Coordinates of C-alpha atoms in Angstrom, one line a residue:
Chain A
X10 CA 7.8 -110.9 -6.6
X11 CA 5.1 -108.3 -6.6
X12 CA 4.3 -105.7 -9.3
X13 CA 2.8 -102.3 -8.8
X14 CA 0.9 -101.0 -11.8
X15 CA -0.2 -97.3 -12.0
X16 CA -2.1 -95.6 -14.8
X17 CA -5.4 -95.0 -16.4
X18 CA -8.5 -97.2 -16.5
X19 CA -10.9 -96.1 -19.2
X20 CA -13.7 -96.6 -21.6
X21 CA -12.6 -96.6 -25.3
X22 CA -14.5 -96.2 -28.5
X23 CA -12.3 -97.5 -31.3
X24 CA -12.7 -97.3 -35.1
X25 CA -10.2 -99.2 -37.2
X26 CA -10.3 -100.3 -40.9
X27 CA -11.1 -103.7 -39.6
X28 CA -14.0 -102.9 -37.3
X29 CA -15.5 -100.8 -34.5
X30 CA -16.0 -101.1 -30.8
X31 CA -18.1 -98.8 -28.7
X32 CA -17.3 -97.9 -25.1
X33 CA -15.2 -101.0 -24.3
X34 CA -12.9 -101.3 -21.3
X35 CA -9.4 -100.0 -21.8
X36 CA -6.8 -97.8 -20.2
X37 CA -3.0 -98.4 -19.8
X38 CA -3.3 -99.8 -16.3
X39 CA -6.0 -102.3 -17.4
X40 CA -3.8 -103.6 -20.3
X41 CA -0.6 -103.7 -18.2
X42 CA -2.4 -105.6 -15.4
X43 CA -4.0 -108.1 -17.6
X44 CA -0.8 -108.9 -19.5
X45 CA 1.3 -109.1 -16.3
X46 CA -1.3 -111.4 -14.7
X47 CA -0.1 -114.3 -16.9
X48 CA 3.3 -114.1 -15.1
X49 CA 2.7 -113.0 -11.6
X50 CA -0.3 -113.4 -9.3
X51 CA 0.8 -110.6 -7.0
X52 CA -0.2 -107.3 -8.6
X53 CA -1.1 -104.1 -6.9
X54 CA -3.1 -101.8 -9.0
X55 CA -3.4 -98.0 -8.4
X56 CA -5.9 -96.1 -10.6
X57 CA -9.2 -94.3 -10.6
X58 CA -12.6 -95.0 -12.2
X59 CA -16.1 -93.6 -11.9
X60 CA -19.0 -95.7 -10.5
X61 CA -19.9 -96.4 -14.2
X62 CA -17.0 -98.9 -14.4
X63 CA -18.4 -102.5 -14.6
X64 CA -18.0 -104.3 -11.3
X65 CA -17.7 -107.5 -13.3
X66 CA -14.5 -106.2 -15.0
X67 CA -13.0 -105.5 -11.6
X68 CA -13.9 -109.0 -10.4
X69 CA -12.2 -110.5 -13.4
X70 CA -9.0 -108.6 -12.5
X71 CA -9.3 -109.7 -8.8
X72 CA -9.6 -113.3 -10.1
X73 CA -6.3 -112.8 -11.9
X74 CA -4.5 -111.9 -8.7
X75 CA -4.8 -108.1 -9.0
X76 CA -5.2 -106.4 -5.7
X77 CA -7.5 -103.4 -6.3
X78 CA -7.1 -101.8 -2.8
X79 CA -5.4 -98.9 -4.6
X80 CA -8.2 -98.4 -7.0
X81 CA -10.3 -95.3 -6.2
X82 CA -13.9 -95.6 -7.3
X83 CA -15.4 -92.1 -7.4
X84 CA -19.1 -92.3 -6.8
X85 CA -21.2 -90.0 -8.9
X86 CA -18.4 -89.5 -11.4
X87 CA -17.7 -90.9 -14.8
X88 CA -14.6 -92.9 -15.9
X89 CA -12.0 -91.6 -18.3
X90 CA -13.3 -91.8 -21.9
X91 CA -11.3 -91.9 -25.1
X92 CA -12.4 -92.3 -28.6
X93 CA -10.1 -92.6 -31.7
X94 CA -10.1 -93.6 -35.3
X95 CA -7.1 -95.4 -36.9
X96 CA -5.9 -94.6 -40.4
X97 CA -5.6 -97.2 -43.1
X98 CA -2.0 -97.9 -42.0
X99 CA -3.2 -99.0 -38.5
X100 CA -0.4 -96.9 -37.0
X101 CA -1.4 -93.3 -37.0
X102 CA -4.8 -92.4 -35.5
X103 CA -7.0 -89.4 -34.8
X104 CA -8.3 -88.8 -31.3
X105 CA -12.0 -87.9 -31.6
X106 CA -12.9 -87.5 -27.9
X107 CA -10.9 -87.2 -24.7
X108 CA -13.2 -86.8 -21.6
X109 CA -10.8 -86.8 -18.6
X110 CA -13.7 -87.1 -16.1
X111 CA -12.4 -88.7 -12.9
X112 CA -8.8 -88.7 -14.3
X113 CA -8.7 -84.9 -13.7
X114 CA -8.9 -85.7 -10.0
X115 CA -6.5 -88.6 -9.9
X116 CA -4.3 -88.5 -6.9
X117 CA -2.6 -91.9 -6.6
X118 CA -2.5 -93.1 -3.0
X119 CA -0.5 -96.3 -2.5
X120 CA -1.8 -98.9 0.0
X121 CA 0.9 -100.1 2.4
X122 CA 1.3 -103.4 0.6
X123 CA 1.8 -101.7 -2.8
X124 CA 4.6 -99.5 -1.4
X125 CA 6.7 -102.6 -1.0
X126 CA 6.3 -103.9 -4.5
X127 CA 9.7 -104.9 -5.9
X128 CA 8.7 -104.0 -9.4
X129 CA 6.9 -100.9 -10.4
X130 CA 5.3 -100.0 -13.8
X131 CA 4.4 -96.4 -14.2
X132 CA 1.9 -96.1 -17.0
X133 CA 1.8 -92.9 -19.1
X134 CA 0.2 -90.2 -16.9
X135 CA 1.3 -86.7 -15.9
X136 CA 4.9 -86.7 -14.7
X137 CA 3.8 -85.0 -11.5
X138 CA 1.5 -88.0 -10.7
X139 CA 4.3 -90.4 -11.5
X140 CA 6.5 -88.4 -9.1
X141 CA 3.8 -88.8 -6.4
X142 CA 4.0 -92.5 -6.8
X143 CA 7.8 -92.6 -6.6
X144 CA 7.7 -90.6 -3.4
X145 CA 5.4 -93.1 -1.7
X146 CA 7.5 -96.2 -2.4
X147 CA 9.1 -97.9 0.6
X148 CA 12.8 -96.8 0.6
X149 CA 13.6 -100.0 2.5
X150 CA 12.8 -102.1 -0.6
X151 CA 15.1 -102.2 -3.7
X152 CA 12.6 -101.3 -6.4
X153 CA 13.0 -101.9 -10.1
X154 CA 11.0 -99.1 -11.7
X155 CA 10.0 -98.8 -15.3
X156 CA 8.0 -96.0 -16.8
X157 CA 6.2 -95.1 -20.0
X158 CA 5.6 -91.5 -21.1
X159 CA 4.8 -89.6 -24.3
X160 CA 5.9 -86.6 -26.5
X161 CA 3.0 -84.6 -25.0
X162 CA 4.7 -84.4 -21.7
X163 CA 8.1 -83.6 -23.4
X164 CA 6.4 -80.6 -24.9
X165 CA 4.4 -79.5 -21.8
X166 CA 6.3 -80.6 -18.7
X167 CA 9.8 -81.4 -19.7
X168 CA 11.4 -80.4 -16.4
X169 CA 9.1 -82.6 -14.3
X170 CA 9.4 -85.4 -16.7
X171 CA 13.2 -85.3 -16.6
X172 CA 13.1 -85.4 -12.8
X173 CA 11.0 -88.6 -13.0
X174 CA 13.2 -90.2 -15.7
X175 CA 16.2 -89.6 -13.5
X176 CA 14.8 -91.9 -10.8
X177 CA 13.7 -94.9 -12.9
X178 CA 15.6 -98.0 -14.0
X179 CA 13.9 -98.5 -17.4
X180 CA 12.3 -96.1 -19.8
X181 CA 9.8 -97.6 -22.3
X182 CA 9.0 -95.2 -25.1
X183 CA 8.6 -95.3 -28.9
X184 CA 11.3 -94.2 -31.4
X185 CA 9.9 -90.8 -32.1
X186 CA 9.8 -90.1 -28.4
X187 CA 13.4 -91.4 -27.9
X188 CA 14.5 -89.1 -30.7
X189 CA 12.7 -86.1 -29.2
X190 CA 13.9 -86.7 -25.7
X191 CA 17.6 -87.2 -26.7
X192 CA 17.8 -84.8 -29.7
X193 CA 19.5 -87.6 -31.5
X194 CA 18.3 -89.3 -34.7
X195 CA 20.4 -92.4 -34.3
X196 CA 18.8 -94.7 -31.7
X197 CA 22.3 -95.9 -30.7
X198 CA 23.2 -92.3 -29.9
X199 CA 19.8 -91.6 -28.3
X200 CA 20.3 -94.6 -26.0
X201 CA 23.7 -93.3 -24.8
X202 CA 22.2 -89.8 -24.2
X203 CA 19.2 -91.2 -22.3
X204 CA 21.4 -93.4 -20.1
X205 CA 23.1 -90.1 -19.0
X206 CA 19.6 -89.0 -17.7
X207 CA 19.5 -91.9 -15.3
X208 CA 17.8 -95.0 -16.7
X209 CA 20.0 -98.1 -17.1
X210 CA 17.6 -99.8 -19.6
X211 CA 16.0 -98.1 -22.6
X212 CA 13.2 -100.0 -24.4
X213 CA 12.2 -98.5 -27.7
X214 CA 8.8 -99.6 -28.9
X215 CA 8.3 -99.6 -32.7
X216 CA 4.7 -100.9 -32.9
X217 CA 4.3 -103.6 -35.6
X218 CA 8.1 -103.3 -36.3
X219 CA 9.1 -104.7 -32.9
X220 CA 11.1 -103.3 -30.0
X221 CA 14.7 -102.5 -29.1
X222 CA 16.4 -103.0 -25.8
X223 CA 19.5 -101.0 -25.0
X224 CA 21.7 -101.5 -21.9
X225 CA 25.3 -100.3 -21.4
X226 CA 26.7 -100.8 -24.9
X227 CA 24.6 -103.9 -25.6
X228 CA 21.5 -104.1 -27.7
X229 CA 18.7 -106.6 -28.4
X230 CA 15.8 -106.6 -30.8
X231 CA 12.5 -108.4 -30.6
X232 CA 10.6 -108.4 -33.9
X233 CA 6.9 -107.7 -34.3
X234 CA 5.2 -110.9 -35.2
X235 CA 3.4 -110.8 -38.6
X236 CA -0.2 -111.8 -37.9
X237 CA -3.0 -112.9 -40.2
X238 CA -5.4 -110.8 -38.3
X239 CA -4.8 -107.4 -36.7
X240 CA -8.0 -105.7 -35.6
X241 CA -7.0 -103.1 -33.1
X242 CA -3.6 -101.8 -32.0
X243 CA -5.0 -99.9 -29.0
X244 CA -3.2 -100.9 -25.8
X245 CA -0.5 -102.9 -27.6
X246 CA 2.3 -100.8 -26.1
X247 CA 0.8 -101.1 -22.6
X248 CA 0.3 -104.8 -23.0
X249 CA 3.9 -105.1 -24.1
X250 CA 5.1 -103.2 -21.0
X251 CA 2.8 -105.4 -18.8
X252 CA 4.1 -108.6 -20.2
X253 CA 7.6 -107.4 -19.9
X254 CA 7.3 -106.3 -16.3
X255 CA 5.1 -109.2 -15.3
X256 CA 7.8 -111.6 -16.6
X257 CA 10.6 -109.7 -14.8
X258 CA 8.6 -109.8 -11.6
X259 CA 8.3 -113.6 -12.0
X260 CA 12.1 -113.9 -12.7
X261 CA 13.2 -111.5 -10.1
X262 CA 16.5 -110.4 -11.4
X263 CA 16.4 -107.6 -14.0
X264 CA 19.7 -108.2 -15.8
X265 CA 20.2 -107.9 -19.5
X266 CA 19.6 -111.6 -20.3
X267 CA 16.4 -111.7 -18.3
X268 CA 15.3 -108.4 -19.9
X269 CA 15.8 -109.9 -23.4
X270 CA 13.4 -112.7 -22.6
X271 CA 11.0 -110.3 -20.8
X272 CA 10.9 -108.2 -24.0
X273 CA 10.0 -111.3 -26.0
X274 CA 7.2 -112.1 -23.6
X275 CA 6.0 -108.5 -23.8
X276 CA 6.0 -108.8 -27.6
X277 CA 4.1 -112.1 -27.4
X278 CA 1.4 -110.5 -25.2
X279 CA 1.1 -107.5 -27.6
X280 CA 0.7 -109.9 -30.5
X281 CA -2.3 -111.5 -28.8
X282 CA -3.7 -108.1 -27.8
X283 CA -3.9 -106.7 -31.4
X284 CA -5.8 -109.7 -32.8
X285 CA -9.0 -108.6 -31.1
X286 CA -10.6 -105.3 -29.9
X287 CA -9.6 -104.1 -26.5
X288 CA -8.7 -106.6 -23.8
X289 CA -10.8 -109.4 -25.3
X290 CA -8.0 -111.5 -26.5
X291 CA -6.0 -110.9 -23.3
X292 CA -8.7 -112.7 -21.3
X293 CA -8.7 -115.8 -23.5
X294 CA -5.1 -116.9 -23.7
X295 CA -3.3 -119.6 -21.6
X296 CA 0.2 -120.9 -20.8
X297 CA 0.3 -123.2 -23.8
X298 CA -0.7 -120.5 -26.3
X299 CA 2.1 -118.2 -24.9
X300 CA 4.7 -121.0 -25.1
X301 CA 3.6 -121.8 -28.7
X302 CA 4.0 -118.2 -29.7
X303 CA 7.4 -118.1 -27.9
X304 CA 8.6 -120.8 -30.3
X305 CA 7.3 -118.9 -33.3
X306 CA 9.2 -115.8 -32.1
X307 CA 12.3 -117.9 -31.6
X308 CA 12.2 -119.4 -35.1
X309 CA 11.3 -116.1 -36.7
X310 CA 14.8 -114.7 -36.1
X311 CA 16.9 -117.8 -35.6
X312 CA 19.7 -118.5 -38.1
X313 CA 22.9 -120.4 -38.0
X314 CA 26.2 -118.5 -38.4
X315 CA 27.4 -121.0 -41.0
Chain B
X4 CA 27.8 -119.7 -59.7
X5 CA 27.3 -116.7 -61.9
X6 CA 24.9 -113.8 -61.3
X7 CA 23.3 -111.6 -63.9
X8 CA 22.4 -108.1 -62.7
X9 CA 20.2 -105.9 -64.8
X10 CA 19.1 -102.3 -64.0
X11 CA 20.0 -98.7 -64.0
X12 CA 23.4 -97.0 -63.6
X13 CA 23.1 -93.4 -62.8
X14 CA 24.3 -90.1 -61.4
X15 CA 22.5 -89.1 -58.2
X16 CA 22.4 -85.8 -56.3
X17 CA 21.3 -86.5 -52.8
X18 CA 20.3 -84.2 -49.9
X19 CA 19.7 -85.7 -46.5
X20 CA 19.5 -84.1 -43.0
X21 CA 23.1 -85.3 -42.5
X22 CA 24.7 -84.0 -45.7
X23 CA 24.7 -83.5 -49.4
X24 CA 26.3 -85.2 -52.4
X25 CA 26.3 -83.8 -55.9
X26 CA 26.2 -86.0 -59.0
X27 CA 27.7 -89.2 -57.4
X28 CA 27.6 -92.6 -59.0
X29 CA 24.5 -94.6 -58.3
X30 CA 21.7 -96.7 -59.9
X31 CA 20.2 -100.0 -58.8
X32 CA 22.6 -102.1 -61.0
X33 CA 25.6 -100.3 -59.5
X34 CA 24.6 -101.0 -55.9
X35 CA 23.5 -104.6 -56.7
X36 CA 26.8 -105.4 -58.4
X37 CA 29.0 -103.8 -55.7
X38 CA 27.2 -105.6 -52.9
X39 CA 27.2 -109.0 -54.8
X40 CA 30.9 -108.7 -55.6
X41 CA 31.8 -109.5 -52.0
X42 CA 30.3 -113.0 -52.5
X43 CA 30.9 -113.9 -56.1
X44 CA 33.5 -113.0 -58.6
X45 CA 31.3 -114.0 -61.6
X46 CA 28.9 -111.2 -62.3
X47 CA 27.4 -110.3 -65.6
X48 CA 26.1 -106.7 -65.7
X49 CA 23.5 -105.5 -68.2
X50 CA 22.8 -101.8 -68.2
X51 CA 23.2 -98.5 -70.1
X52 CA 25.2 -95.3 -69.5
X53 CA 26.2 -92.2 -71.5
X54 CA 29.8 -91.4 -72.4
X55 CA 29.8 -89.1 -69.3
X56 CA 30.0 -92.1 -67.0
X57 CA 33.5 -92.2 -65.3
X58 CA 35.7 -94.9 -66.9
X59 CA 37.4 -95.3 -63.6
X60 CA 34.2 -96.4 -62.0
X61 CA 33.7 -99.0 -64.6
X62 CA 37.3 -100.2 -64.1
X63 CA 36.6 -100.6 -60.4
X64 CA 33.6 -102.8 -61.1
X65 CA 35.7 -104.9 -63.6
X66 CA 38.3 -105.3 -60.8
X67 CA 35.6 -106.7 -58.6
X68 CA 34.8 -109.5 -61.1
X69 CA 32.0 -107.7 -62.9
X70 CA 31.8 -108.5 -66.6
X71 CA 30.7 -105.3 -68.4
X72 CA 30.2 -106.8 -71.8
X73 CA 26.5 -106.2 -71.4
X74 CA 26.9 -102.6 -70.6
X75 CA 25.9 -100.3 -73.4
X76 CA 27.9 -97.0 -73.5
X77 CA 25.9 -94.6 -75.6
X78 CA 28.4 -92.1 -77.2
X79 CA 27.1 -88.5 -77.3
X80 CA 24.4 -89.2 -74.7
X81 CA 24.1 -88.5 -71.0
X82 CA 23.6 -91.1 -68.2
X83 CA 20.4 -91.3 -66.2
X84 CA 20.3 -88.6 -63.6
X85 CA 18.2 -88.5 -60.3
X86 CA 18.1 -85.9 -57.6
X87 CA 16.2 -86.2 -54.3
X88 CA 15.9 -84.7 -50.9
X89 CA 15.2 -86.9 -47.8
X90 CA 12.8 -85.7 -45.1
X91 CA 13.8 -85.5 -41.5
X92 CA 12.7 -89.1 -40.9
X93 CA 15.3 -90.3 -43.5
X94 CA 12.6 -92.6 -45.0
X95 CA 10.3 -90.5 -47.2
X96 CA 11.9 -88.3 -49.8
X97 CA 11.0 -85.9 -52.6
X98 CA 12.3 -86.5 -56.1
X99 CA 13.6 -83.2 -57.4
X100 CA 14.9 -84.2 -60.8
X101 CA 14.5 -87.3 -63.0
X102 CA 16.4 -87.0 -66.3
X103 CA 16.0 -90.4 -68.0
X104 CA 18.5 -89.5 -70.7
X105 CA 20.0 -92.9 -72.1
X106 CA 17.6 -94.9 -69.9
X107 CA 14.8 -93.9 -72.3
X108 CA 16.6 -96.0 -75.0
X109 CA 17.5 -98.9 -72.8
X110 CA 17.1 -102.2 -74.7
X111 CA 18.8 -104.9 -72.6
X112 CA 20.8 -107.3 -74.9
X113 CA 22.3 -110.2 -73.0
X114 CA 25.8 -111.4 -74.0
X115 CA 25.9 -115.2 -74.6
X116 CA 27.7 -115.7 -71.3
X117 CA 25.2 -113.7 -69.3
X118 CA 22.3 -115.8 -70.7
X119 CA 23.7 -118.8 -68.8
X120 CA 23.9 -117.1 -65.4
X121 CA 22.3 -119.4 -62.9
X122 CA 21.2 -116.5 -60.7
X123 CA 19.4 -113.4 -62.1
X124 CA 18.7 -110.2 -60.3
X125 CA 16.2 -107.9 -62.1
X126 CA 16.5 -104.4 -60.7
X127 CA 13.5 -102.1 -60.7
X128 CA 12.9 -101.1 -64.4
X129 CA 9.9 -101.1 -66.7
X130 CA 8.3 -104.6 -66.6
X131 CA 8.5 -104.8 -70.4
X132 CA 12.3 -104.5 -70.1
X133 CA 12.4 -107.1 -67.4
X134 CA 10.4 -109.3 -69.7
X135 CA 12.9 -108.8 -72.5
X136 CA 15.6 -110.0 -70.2
X137 CA 13.7 -113.1 -69.2
X138 CA 13.1 -114.0 -72.8
X139 CA 16.8 -114.0 -73.6
X140 CA 17.8 -116.4 -70.7
X141 CA 19.1 -119.7 -71.8
X142 CA 16.3 -122.2 -71.4
X143 CA 18.8 -125.1 -70.9
X144 CA 20.0 -123.5 -67.6
X145 CA 17.9 -123.8 -64.4
X146 CA 17.8 -120.1 -63.4
X147 CA 16.9 -118.7 -60.0
X148 CA 15.3 -115.3 -60.7
X149 CA 14.7 -112.5 -58.3
X150 CA 13.1 -109.2 -59.2
X151 CA 12.5 -105.8 -57.6
X152 CA 9.7 -103.5 -58.7
X153 CA 7.7 -100.6 -57.4
X154 CA 4.2 -99.2 -56.9
X155 CA 4.7 -96.9 -60.0
X156 CA 4.5 -100.0 -62.2
X157 CA 1.5 -101.4 -60.3
X158 CA -0.3 -98.2 -61.1
X159 CA 0.8 -97.9 -64.8
X160 CA 1.6 -101.4 -66.1
X161 CA 0.0 -103.9 -63.8
X162 CA -0.7 -106.5 -66.6
X163 CA 2.9 -106.6 -67.8
X164 CA 4.1 -106.5 -64.3
X165 CA 2.0 -109.5 -63.3
X166 CA 3.3 -111.4 -66.3
X167 CA 6.9 -110.9 -65.2
X168 CA 6.1 -111.7 -61.6
X169 CA 4.5 -115.0 -62.7
X170 CA 7.9 -116.1 -64.0
X171 CA 10.2 -115.3 -61.1
X172 CA 11.3 -117.3 -58.1
X173 CA 11.6 -114.4 -55.6
X174 CA 9.9 -111.1 -55.4
X175 CA 11.7 -108.4 -53.4
X176 CA 9.5 -105.4 -52.6
X177 CA 8.6 -103.2 -49.6
X178 CA 5.6 -103.6 -47.4
X179 CA 3.5 -100.9 -49.0
X180 CA 4.1 -102.5 -52.4
X181 CA 3.3 -106.0 -51.0
X182 CA 0.0 -104.6 -49.7
X183 CA -0.9 -102.8 -52.9
X184 CA 0.0 -105.8 -55.1
X185 CA -1.9 -108.3 -53.0
X186 CA -4.8 -106.1 -51.8
X187 CA -4.1 -107.5 -48.3
X188 CA -3.1 -105.5 -45.2
X189 CA -1.7 -108.4 -43.3
X190 CA 1.7 -109.4 -44.6
X191 CA 1.0 -113.0 -43.8
X192 CA -2.1 -112.9 -46.1
X193 CA -0.2 -110.8 -48.7
X194 CA 2.5 -113.5 -48.9
X195 CA -0.1 -116.2 -49.5
X196 CA -1.7 -114.2 -52.3
X197 CA 1.6 -113.3 -53.9
X198 CA 2.6 -117.0 -53.9
X199 CA -0.5 -117.6 -56.0
X200 CA 0.9 -115.2 -58.6
X201 CA 4.0 -117.4 -59.1
X202 CA 6.9 -116.6 -56.8
X203 CA 8.0 -119.1 -54.2
X204 CA 9.9 -116.6 -52.1
X205 CA 8.6 -113.2 -51.0
X206 CA 11.1 -110.8 -49.4
X207 CA 9.6 -107.7 -47.9
X208 CA 11.9 -104.8 -47.3
X209 CA 11.1 -102.5 -44.4
X210 CA 14.0 -100.1 -44.6
X211 CA 15.5 -99.4 -41.2
X212 CA 13.0 -101.8 -39.7
X213 CA 14.5 -104.9 -41.4
X214 CA 13.2 -107.5 -43.9
X215 CA 10.8 -110.4 -43.9
X216 CA 11.2 -113.6 -45.8
X217 CA 8.1 -115.7 -46.6
X218 CA 8.3 -119.2 -48.2
X219 CA 5.5 -121.8 -48.1
X220 CA 4.0 -121.3 -44.6
X221 CA 7.4 -120.4 -43.1
X222 CA 8.7 -116.9 -42.2
X223 CA 11.9 -115.3 -41.2
X224 CA 12.9 -111.8 -40.1
X225 CA 16.2 -110.0 -40.3
X226 CA 16.2 -106.8 -38.2
X227 CA 17.6 -103.5 -39.4
X228 CA 20.8 -102.9 -37.5
X229 CA 20.7 -99.7 -35.3
X230 CA 23.7 -97.6 -36.4
X231 CA 25.4 -94.7 -34.9
X232 CA 25.7 -93.0 -38.3
X233 CA 23.2 -93.1 -41.1
X234 CA 24.0 -90.6 -43.8
X235 CA 22.2 -91.7 -46.9
X236 CA 19.6 -94.4 -47.4
X237 CA 19.8 -94.2 -51.2
X238 CA 20.5 -97.6 -52.7
X239 CA 20.1 -99.5 -49.4
X240 CA 17.3 -101.7 -50.9
X241 CA 19.4 -102.5 -54.0
X242 CA 22.4 -103.2 -51.9
X243 CA 20.3 -105.6 -49.8
X244 CA 19.1 -107.4 -52.9
X245 CA 22.7 -107.5 -54.3
X246 CA 24.1 -109.0 -51.0
X247 CA 21.3 -111.5 -50.9
X248 CA 21.7 -112.7 -54.5
X249 CA 25.4 -112.5 -54.3
X250 CA 25.5 -114.8 -51.3
X251 CA 22.9 -117.2 -52.9
X252 CA 25.1 -117.4 -56.0
X253 CA 28.0 -118.3 -53.8
X254 CA 26.0 -121.0 -51.9
X255 CA 24.3 -122.3 -55.0
X256 CA 21.1 -123.8 -53.5
X257 CA 18.3 -121.3 -52.9
X258 CA 16.4 -123.2 -50.2
X259 CA 14.8 -121.6 -47.2
X260 CA 17.8 -122.1 -44.8
X261 CA 20.2 -120.6 -47.3
X262 CA 17.8 -117.8 -48.1
X263 CA 17.7 -116.9 -44.4
X264 CA 21.4 -116.4 -44.3
X265 CA 21.3 -114.6 -47.6
X266 CA 18.9 -112.1 -46.2
X267 CA 21.1 -111.5 -43.2
X268 CA 24.1 -110.9 -45.6
X269 CA 21.9 -108.6 -47.6
X270 CA 21.0 -106.7 -44.4
X271 CA 24.7 -106.5 -43.5
X272 CA 25.6 -105.0 -46.9
X273 CA 22.7 -102.5 -46.6
X274 CA 23.9 -101.5 -43.1
X275 CA 27.3 -100.6 -44.6
X276 CA 25.7 -98.8 -47.5
X277 CA 23.7 -96.2 -45.5
X278 CA 26.7 -95.2 -43.3
X279 CA 28.1 -93.1 -46.2
X280 CA 26.8 -91.4 -49.3
X281 CA 26.3 -93.4 -52.4
X282 CA 28.5 -96.5 -53.0
X283 CA 31.5 -95.0 -51.0
X284 CA 31.3 -97.4 -48.1
X285 CA 30.6 -100.4 -50.3
X286 CA 34.1 -99.9 -51.8
X287 CA 35.8 -100.0 -48.5
X288 CA 34.6 -103.1 -46.7
X289 CA 36.3 -106.4 -46.4
X290 CA 35.6 -110.0 -45.4
X291 CA 36.4 -109.4 -41.7
X292 CA 34.2 -106.4 -41.4
X293 CA 31.3 -108.5 -42.9
X294 CA 32.0 -111.3 -40.5
X295 CA 32.1 -108.9 -37.5
X296 CA 28.8 -107.5 -38.4
X297 CA 27.3 -110.9 -39.0
X298 CA 28.0 -111.6 -35.3
X299 CA 26.4 -108.3 -34.3
X300 CA 23.3 -109.3 -36.2
X301 CA 23.4 -112.8 -34.6
X302 CA 23.6 -111.4 -31.1
X303 CA 21.0 -108.7 -31.8
X304 CA 18.2 -111.2 -31.9
X305 CA 19.5 -114.2 -30.1
X306 CA 17.8 -115.3 -26.9
X307 CA 17.5 -118.6 -25.1
X308 CA 14.1 -120.3 -24.8
X309 CA 14.5 -120.8 -21.0

């Protein structure tokens, strides 16, 4: 089935304890689309870039089955630019530069085909823009909608954010955000509270520590895979969401059992992502590598009851 | 088989965002012994307290099969006292008071029976005291020795610490400590480095995030169980180690497969521990509760490959 991905495309300059990269291609929608492209060849991308964005990068996405009809290329403008430096722990980071550029003018317009996407992944953007996307979806189609967001919007636009949250099937956030949104410290209690806001699935990302899935009174946990090399955590959360939603689009039925596997596939894609800077590693994997890592994940947590 | 537990017994005053407890019974050896007592009825405890330590608490340990012959009760002296306040995240904490009291005079003397314990759990104390324990073990017995330690000793007594580490089978530390000890950020690389120091098993505790087991080129992960109530993380790491070593003492053969299950049992015991202050919850569990939680752990991470 088809997947709609909405969010930023950007240039990133990244400084980690393990290296540096200057002005490489990034952005949530880029990571989401690359990761999802390993599971579905029917992706509709909606984003905005300036005319400085490399045509070659767009071609590579097209070659992966990503329909860029919904990508606005603003002539004479610059793409969104972000620069950050990670701390020694590779988790916390300082933002050095945020140049919104074209992102300040982003007004997502969905092509007709995109409106019919059965699966929708709303990357982390202003809740009002996420709302605009939701309002354009074809009401004749039964959509499965997942969204990402961040504490920034909880502080600045809580009312609009809650309205968007009330309309989605799955919320994908980190543990701090889940705690802030729910006012509960216990993630079990946070999940119950968040279900009362609308979503039926809550996915809590914990970076290198893995990810939780909550649904009804059930829970599931996918560990973070310990890796010999971690060079750049940028985009890992988006890659996780992209792998997850890509795999769900492939399966078609977003029930708890399928969601469990989808979260494992999301974790697999994120584990590839962080091994290199930016989207580099996401371009170089293949089916066998994904299957090999699936078995590593399976063995990592497998134990016999007696 | 029998288990030797060595470490502190103490009074703790604990302040968490979810409550307070004044001068309750604590200490690594207390938590380790209580947790282990659910798996083996043959525990030899070696520790030191003042004559202010409640006789009733000692009787309760005796009733659990803990032999207190190796416990020195120093008349006219006070027990070790620690007081701490947890931050909002329930992970980091400030130590408010540390009164060593009798702990300053701790000179572990192993009773004859304790010297023959097949399994040994060295709680976190001065490496020189851990060394004294190792030197008293009966060389005719094939011991399986696990130890805990902390960054404090890496800063202050690295040489003595490394000597102790070189003699143990399993090292049980947290991720920051593993990184400091090895000089490697990647836990995969840290494990390889630490194996070169002597231990054959490395167990990395990550608090609420779970625990890793490394052995040869194999790894295993036990998640932290999301709980509705977490009141007090104090002693969770010791309880984990106690459950782990208690279960291994019960099984007898410390191979990788058994160690995996032991780490799950350690995690189960730790999950009970944090639900109440101090050792309260550890006194009130039973076999069925442990088995129920074992199934929760099993389902938490279980997924089918296809």
